[in-house]
Amino acid sequence: MGIKAALPRYEVYFYNTVLGLAMFWAASWIFEVSSSSANRKTFKTSVKPGWYYFGRKMDTADSEWMMWFSTYRDHILFALSGHVLFAKICSMLAPQYRSLVYMVYGLLAVWTSMGWTYVTLMLSHCILLYSISLVKIRWLCFVTGLCTLATFKCEPFVSWQAGFVDGDFELRHVLYYGGCGFTIMRCMSFALENCERKDGNYNILELLKYNFYLPFFYFGPIMTFDKFYVQANKSDLTRKEREMWNINLQCLIYLGVILVVDVLFHFMYILTIPSDMKLLKHVSDWALVGLAYFNLVYDWVKAAVMFGVINTISRLDHLDPPKPPKCITLLYVFAETHFDRGINEWLCKYVYDYLGGKHENVVEELIATLCTFGVTIVWLGPCKVVLIWAFFNCFGLNFELWAAKVFSMEPFASFEMAMSEAMSRRIRAIFNTFNFWCIVLYNILALNNLDFAKLVAKRLLLKGFPFTTIIAMFVTYCLIQVIKERERRQALIDDPDPLPPTAATSAAATTATPSAAQPAADPSKEKAE
């Protein structure tokens, strides 16, 4: 079955209608629970007075969102605005030194916010991994990088290194772990790229330019060294047509999304409710399923906005940063599931694709996924929830390959060839429906907590069977078909179908006749043909 398999138009309209009504219905249940529980004792720490205009309390459970767009908004804006200002001045006066100016400003900003001892700690890790990279042994660079990363996740190394940061600035705890983790990943990227270089070595100054680029330093995303090196050192700073218009448009979109999310936090407490297990046991199945889904959607929105703001600044610096993650609403396979495209590209480039090759061999794929999630566990920090999340996602990724291998054999291949493309798409969507809920359940485990994930699974599959199970799966099936329709339309844009043989023969015959005897071709008719 090809990605361009089409369904009747009325069927697609039906799927969109069902999906829209189901989303509205689930949101209404969550709104009702939020309104009736706003004054619960368990909500006091996270549901606080919001905007005066609404007269409602606001969900403030996500400290990361509040830090970015409320508590420390002014500090972050001040630091990033200074970077944009100095970068613009340098691009106009001495563009050949712009990467050096990025490094100097980044070092000064980190020194000002975290102190000289923290800068010394980061420099020591950079020097260590740079020294190892000179040996040009890939596995040694990898082992050294992972061991260094583990020192920020395991005691007593965590406490010892945390002593390098002092002061009462509340944001320092977040900046400390963000800067340390991303620094090690960037240094590993530099070391691995240096191993691949045939002639000579990269200068340590290039590593410092790469690591202390301020927009990426604390919060990411990670841009692999090979891409950053080429883009930060290019001399041609001309922009594409309408590039600044697109950047300004993206700024307005992110501002609008931030306002919409803050408004919704006044009406739906999707982050606070999952932490109250007593309340969850009494809410409806629709509210519980909706909470699981909306939590994942919100996490994608947060990642898209936070990385989007930073990416917009890097685009002003003539860089091409990693794209925002793919929305959970558009996912139904484990191979595309990620919430940080920078980390995803890093893992694919240096681990998953390097070990898995073409991802066709079952054993190679198993080794590649085990190593990939092993690195991910070290990156996130080993704990019970992370280990369970990694196990299920690793299993899901491999199970997709196993299923694809089995169904490509006989007699399944003959069955699919005998049916129409539309029917094949419907049957595949049924299997993708169960895959989608596996992705949801595995990821709310990491985003919320184990008890919430178990409760959703129990209510969806056991206690709610058969009514809730069948309805939820049917709505999900409609969602999968909507996603597939979007993919089909995008595929037609990226790779238009060639003209059919009859049309091509007719066009050739028309060309062979005198042009004066033929009427002018109608572009709309050619496009339709």
PDB file of C-alpha atoms in Angstrom, residues 33 39 225 229 282 373 377:
ATOM      1  CA  VAL A  33     -13.599  18.508  36.491  1.00  0.00           C
ATOM      2  CA  ASN A  39     -10.561  24.670  45.540  1.00  0.00           C
ATOM      3  CA  PHE A 225      29.150  19.988  15.277  1.00  0.00           C
ATOM      4  CA  TYR A 229      30.914  24.453  11.965  1.00  0.00           C
ATOM      5  CA  HIS A 282     -13.897   9.361  40.289  1.00  0.00           C
ATOM      6  CA  PHE A 373      18.099   3.808  24.600  1.00  0.00           C
ATOM      7  CA  ILE A 377      18.912   6.505  29.922  1.00  0.00           C
TER       8      ILE A 377
END
